Amino acid sequence: MNSKTVGAGSSRRGLRGAVLGATMVAALLTATACQPSGGDDKATASPTAAGSASAGGSKGESTEPSGDSGTGSSTTGAGTGDNGETGGGNGTAYADCEVTGLNTAVELQDGSGETPRHFLLTVTNSTRTPCVLNDAPQVRLKAGNDAPIVDTLGEPDTEPVVVEGGGKAYAGLYVFGNDEGGEAEYDQSDRFTATLVAGEGTELSGTLIFDLPDGLDTVSVDDAARVNGWAGTEGLAMRPITQL
């Protein structure tokens, strides 16, 4: 009897333990199924991080320089040349010509057999920088500063003549008006000189020497001599002179 009683109690306890064990396993399996995996957490965070990187890049592009500073520099440069007068006071953006930067030449305008009277004085700017010639040159037909200055034909053009680098300017010169001929003796000249006038018209700026053209050792000169002011073309320089 006792042995049967002890045996039945053990069977009931073993069944209860098996039931409890199965219940615990089922509970554990349910809890595990409800927890999100670590891989799902990373996948959810990844789009957010990508969005932040994209926004930062757009902001950087919006702060790049616009390039307007180049326009400002151009405007400043354009305004520099508008200040007009220079130290020479000639009313242009260029300095007066210097005699050291000018080459000279003389061309006889009269035909063969005619009395030499009409000459074209030419200066060439031997530099690369434009320079300015003012009024009319102060021409002398004899050597030395004591020689009389040739009168200007009419009023000289007050507009300065800008001579480009390598460019030329001209002045017409008439040297002799006496037609008496015969045995009379006249003053002779073997060269011409021309003193440049500064921008204000009150100062001198060096003297140029014009040797006579080939074939002429001297020319007759008298007080009928006249000079036309500087001009930018041969025609403008000589037209009034040829009327004499």
Short mmCIF file of C-alpha atoms in Angstrom, two decimals:
data_model
loop_
_atom_site.label_atom_id
_atom_site.label_comp_id
_atom_site.label_asym_id
_atom_site.label_seq_id
_atom_site.Cartn_x
_atom_site.Cartn_y
_atom_site.Cartn_z
CA MET A 1 0.00 0.00 0.00
CA ASN A 2 2.64 2.45 1.04
CA SER A 3 4.69 1.66 -1.92
CA LYS A 4 1.73 2.35 -4.25
CA THR A 5 1.00 5.66 -2.45
CA VAL A 6 4.55 6.89 -2.83
CA GLY A 7 4.62 5.86 -6.47
CA ALA A 8 1.38 7.77 -7.36
CA GLY A 9 2.64 10.98 -5.73
CA SER A 10 5.85 10.88 -7.77
CA SER A 11 3.91 10.52 -10.97
CA ARG A 12 1.77 13.59 -10.22
CA ARG A 13 4.84 15.68 -9.34
CA GLY A 14 6.59 14.63 -12.57
CA LEU A 15 3.58 15.60 -14.67
CA ARG A 16 3.27 18.99 -12.94
CA GLY A 17 7.02 19.70 -13.58
CA ALA A 18 6.67 18.79 -17.23
CA VAL A 19 3.69 21.11 -17.61
CA LEU A 20 5.51 24.00 -15.91
CA GLY A 21 8.60 23.46 -18.05
CA ALA A 22 6.58 23.54 -21.23
CA THR A 23 4.85 26.73 -20.14
CA MET A 24 8.15 28.47 -19.44
CA VAL A 25 9.60 27.49 -22.83
CA ALA A 26 6.50 28.82 -24.56
CA ALA A 27 6.75 32.12 -22.66
CA LEU A 28 10.38 32.52 -23.56
CA LEU A 29 9.69 31.87 -27.24
CA THR A 30 6.88 34.49 -27.22
CA ALA A 31 9.10 37.14 -25.59
CA THR A 32 11.92 36.55 -28.05
CA ALA A 33 9.58 36.87 -31.05
CA CYS A 34 8.30 40.26 -29.81
CA GLN A 35 11.80 41.93 -29.50
CA PRO A 36 13.08 43.93 -32.61
CA SER A 37 16.38 42.76 -33.98
CA GLY A 38 19.55 44.89 -33.85
CA GLY A 39 19.74 44.93 -37.68
CA ASP A 40 16.29 46.59 -37.92
CA ASP A 41 17.46 49.43 -35.62
CA LYS A 42 20.42 50.27 -37.93
CA ALA A 43 18.25 50.20 -41.07
CA THR A 44 15.81 52.67 -39.52
CA ALA A 45 18.57 55.14 -38.51
CA SER A 46 20.40 55.05 -41.85
CA PRO A 47 17.94 57.21 -43.90
CA THR A 48 18.03 59.91 -41.21
CA ALA A 49 21.82 60.08 -41.32
CA ALA A 50 21.81 60.28 -45.11
CA GLY A 51 19.34 63.15 -44.98
CA SER A 52 21.64 65.13 -42.68
CA ALA A 53 24.63 64.75 -45.03
CA SER A 54 22.59 65.96 -47.99
CA ALA A 55 21.37 69.09 -46.18
CA GLY A 56 24.92 70.01 -45.12
CA GLY A 57 26.14 69.84 -48.74
CA SER A 58 23.42 72.20 -49.97
CA LYS A 59 24.28 74.74 -47.32
CA GLY A 60 27.94 74.70 -48.34
CA GLU A 61 27.08 75.44 -51.97
CA SER A 62 24.94 78.42 -51.03
CA THR A 63 27.89 80.12 -49.30
CA GLU A 64 30.24 80.05 -52.33
CA PRO A 65 31.38 83.50 -53.69
CA SER A 66 29.08 84.93 -56.33
CA GLY A 67 31.94 86.31 -58.51
CA ASP A 68 30.65 89.92 -58.37
CA SER A 69 34.07 91.15 -57.21
CA GLY A 70 35.31 90.87 -60.80
CA THR A 71 32.69 93.36 -61.95
CA GLY A 72 33.72 95.80 -59.24
CA SER A 73 37.37 95.64 -60.28
CA SER A 74 36.45 96.37 -63.89
CA THR A 75 34.43 99.42 -62.90
CA THR A 76 37.29 100.79 -60.82
CA GLY A 77 39.72 100.36 -63.70
CA ALA A 78 37.40 102.13 -66.11
CA GLY A 79 37.11 105.11 -63.81
CA THR A 80 40.86 105.55 -63.48
CA GLY A 81 41.32 107.03 -66.94
CA ASP A 82 38.64 109.64 -66.46
CA ASN A 83 40.57 111.92 -64.13
CA GLY A 84 41.75 113.89 -67.17
CA GLU A 85 44.61 116.24 -66.50
CA THR A 86 48.20 115.17 -65.95
CA GLY A 87 51.16 116.99 -64.44
CA GLY A 88 51.67 118.68 -67.82
CA GLY A 89 48.22 120.24 -67.62
CA ASN A 90 47.45 119.46 -71.25
CA GLY A 91 43.89 118.28 -70.54
CA THR A 92 44.45 114.67 -71.67
CA ALA A 93 45.32 111.40 -69.98
CA TYR A 94 48.84 111.51 -71.48
CA ALA A 95 52.03 113.41 -70.70
CA ASP A 96 53.63 115.95 -73.02
CA CYS A 97 56.05 114.57 -75.60
CA GLU A 98 59.73 114.74 -74.71
CA VAL A 99 62.35 115.61 -77.31
CA THR A 100 64.32 112.47 -76.41
CA GLY A 101 61.37 110.34 -77.56
CA LEU A 102 60.84 112.07 -80.93
CA ASN A 103 62.59 111.54 -84.27
CA THR A 104 62.55 114.38 -86.80
CA ALA A 105 62.36 114.66 -90.58
CA VAL A 106 61.90 117.46 -93.15
CA GLU A 107 60.32 117.15 -96.60
CA LEU A 108 60.49 119.84 -99.27
CA GLN A 109 57.06 120.51 -100.78
CA ASP A 110 58.19 122.58 -103.80
CA GLY A 111 58.91 121.08 -107.21
CA SER A 112 62.28 120.82 -108.93
CA GLY A 113 63.54 124.21 -110.13
CA GLU A 114 61.30 126.18 -107.77
CA THR A 115 62.61 128.28 -104.91
CA PRO A 116 62.53 126.19 -101.71
CA ARG A 117 59.82 127.79 -99.59
CA HIS A 118 57.40 125.16 -98.27
CA PHE A 119 58.50 122.41 -95.90
CA LEU A 120 56.73 119.68 -93.95
CA LEU A 121 58.16 119.07 -90.49
CA THR A 122 57.46 115.56 -89.20
CA VAL A 123 58.00 114.10 -85.74
CA THR A 124 57.70 110.38 -84.97
CA ASN A 125 57.00 109.10 -81.47
CA SER A 126 59.74 106.51 -81.00
CA THR A 127 58.24 105.23 -77.73
CA ARG A 128 55.33 102.86 -77.16
CA THR A 129 53.40 105.35 -75.04
CA PRO A 130 51.15 108.06 -76.52
CA CYS A 131 52.30 111.62 -75.84
CA VAL A 132 50.96 115.12 -76.49
CA LEU A 133 52.11 118.07 -78.62
CA ASN A 134 50.62 121.45 -77.74
CA ASP A 135 49.88 124.56 -79.81
CA ALA A 136 52.53 125.35 -82.44
CA PRO A 137 56.27 124.74 -82.10
CA GLN A 138 58.52 127.75 -81.62
CA VAL A 139 60.52 127.55 -84.84
CA ARG A 140 63.80 129.36 -85.51
CA LEU A 141 65.42 129.41 -88.92
CA LYS A 142 68.86 130.35 -87.66
CA ALA A 143 71.08 128.82 -85.04
CA GLY A 144 71.03 129.97 -81.44
CA ASN A 145 68.37 131.06 -79.00
CA ASP A 146 68.88 134.67 -80.08
CA ALA A 147 67.42 133.94 -83.52
CA PRO A 148 63.89 135.29 -84.02
CA ILE A 149 60.94 132.94 -83.62
CA VAL A 150 58.86 132.39 -86.75
CA ASP A 151 55.36 133.82 -86.49
CA THR A 152 52.46 131.39 -86.32
CA LEU A 153 50.12 131.35 -89.30
CA GLY A 154 46.87 132.51 -87.71
CA GLU A 155 45.89 131.26 -84.29
CA PRO A 156 47.27 127.78 -83.49
CA ASP A 157 44.79 125.04 -82.75
CA THR A 158 44.37 124.93 -78.98
CA GLU A 159 43.42 121.24 -79.03
CA PRO A 160 46.42 119.09 -78.09
CA VAL A 161 47.60 116.53 -80.65
CA VAL A 162 47.96 113.02 -79.20
CA VAL A 163 50.75 111.12 -80.94
CA GLU A 164 50.33 107.37 -80.57
CA GLY A 165 53.33 105.16 -79.88
CA GLY A 166 55.12 104.89 -83.24
CA GLY A 167 52.77 107.53 -84.69
CA LYS A 168 53.51 110.85 -86.38
CA ALA A 169 52.54 114.52 -86.12
CA TYR A 170 53.18 117.34 -88.57
CA ALA A 171 53.75 121.09 -88.84
CA GLY A 172 53.84 123.14 -92.06
CA LEU A 173 56.62 125.70 -92.51
CA TYR A 174 57.01 128.57 -95.00
CA VAL A 175 60.49 130.14 -94.97
CA PHE A 176 60.90 132.65 -97.79
CA GLY A 177 58.58 135.22 -99.38
CA ASN A 178 60.87 137.54 -101.36
CA ASP A 179 60.40 137.39 -105.13
CA GLU A 180 62.76 140.18 -106.18
CA GLY A 181 65.56 137.86 -107.22
CA GLY A 182 68.53 139.44 -108.94
CA GLU A 183 71.75 139.99 -107.09
CA ALA A 184 70.18 140.56 -103.72
CA GLU A 185 71.58 138.63 -100.80
CA TYR A 186 69.28 136.94 -98.34
CA ASP A 187 69.77 135.26 -95.02
CA GLN A 188 70.57 131.59 -95.30
CA SER A 189 69.74 128.69 -92.99
CA ASP A 190 71.16 125.16 -92.96
CA ARG A 191 68.65 123.72 -90.48
CA PHE A 192 65.49 124.50 -88.54
CA THR A 193 64.90 124.18 -84.81
CA ALA A 194 61.57 123.77 -83.04
CA THR A 195 61.08 124.24 -79.33
CA LEU A 196 58.11 122.36 -77.85
CA VAL A 197 55.53 124.15 -75.74
CA ALA A 198 54.29 122.64 -72.47
CA GLY A 199 50.62 121.99 -71.76
CA GLU A 200 49.92 125.29 -70.04
CA GLY A 201 51.42 127.18 -72.98
CA THR A 202 53.73 129.14 -70.71
CA GLU A 203 56.70 126.80 -70.44
CA LEU A 204 59.15 125.35 -72.93
CA SER A 205 59.87 121.65 -73.13
CA GLY A 206 63.06 121.00 -75.12
CA THR A 207 64.19 121.79 -78.66
CA LEU A 208 64.16 119.57 -81.76
CA ILE A 209 66.60 119.92 -84.67
CA PHE A 210 65.37 119.45 -88.26
CA ASP A 211 68.17 118.95 -90.79
CA LEU A 212 67.47 120.03 -94.36
CA PRO A 213 66.45 117.37 -96.88
CA ASP A 214 69.14 115.75 -99.02
CA GLY A 215 70.27 118.00 -101.86
CA LEU A 216 69.86 121.23 -99.91
CA ASP A 217 72.84 122.72 -98.11
CA THR A 218 71.09 125.98 -97.23
CA VAL A 219 67.83 127.77 -97.99
CA SER A 220 66.99 131.46 -98.19
CA VAL A 221 64.85 132.78 -95.33
CA ASP A 222 63.22 136.11 -94.50
CA ASP A 223 60.67 137.68 -92.22
CA ALA A 224 57.78 136.39 -94.32
CA ALA A 225 58.33 132.95 -92.72
CA ARG A 226 55.30 131.34 -91.03
CA VAL A 227 54.62 128.06 -89.23
CA ASN A 228 51.34 126.17 -88.87
CA GLY A 229 50.53 124.45 -85.56
CA TRP A 230 50.88 120.71 -84.93
CA ALA A 231 48.40 118.55 -86.81
CA GLY A 232 47.58 114.87 -87.00
CA THR A 233 47.78 114.68 -90.82
CA GLU A 234 50.01 116.09 -93.54
CA GLY A 235 47.07 117.75 -95.25
CA LEU A 236 45.97 119.69 -92.16
CA ALA A 237 49.53 120.83 -91.55
CA MET A 238 50.31 121.94 -95.10
CA ARG A 239 47.03 123.18 -96.57
CA PRO A 240 47.22 126.72 -95.11
CA ILE A 241 50.96 126.93 -95.83
CA THR A 242 50.59 126.11 -99.52
CA GLN A 243 48.39 129.21 -99.89
CA LEU A 244 51.42 131.42 -99.18
#
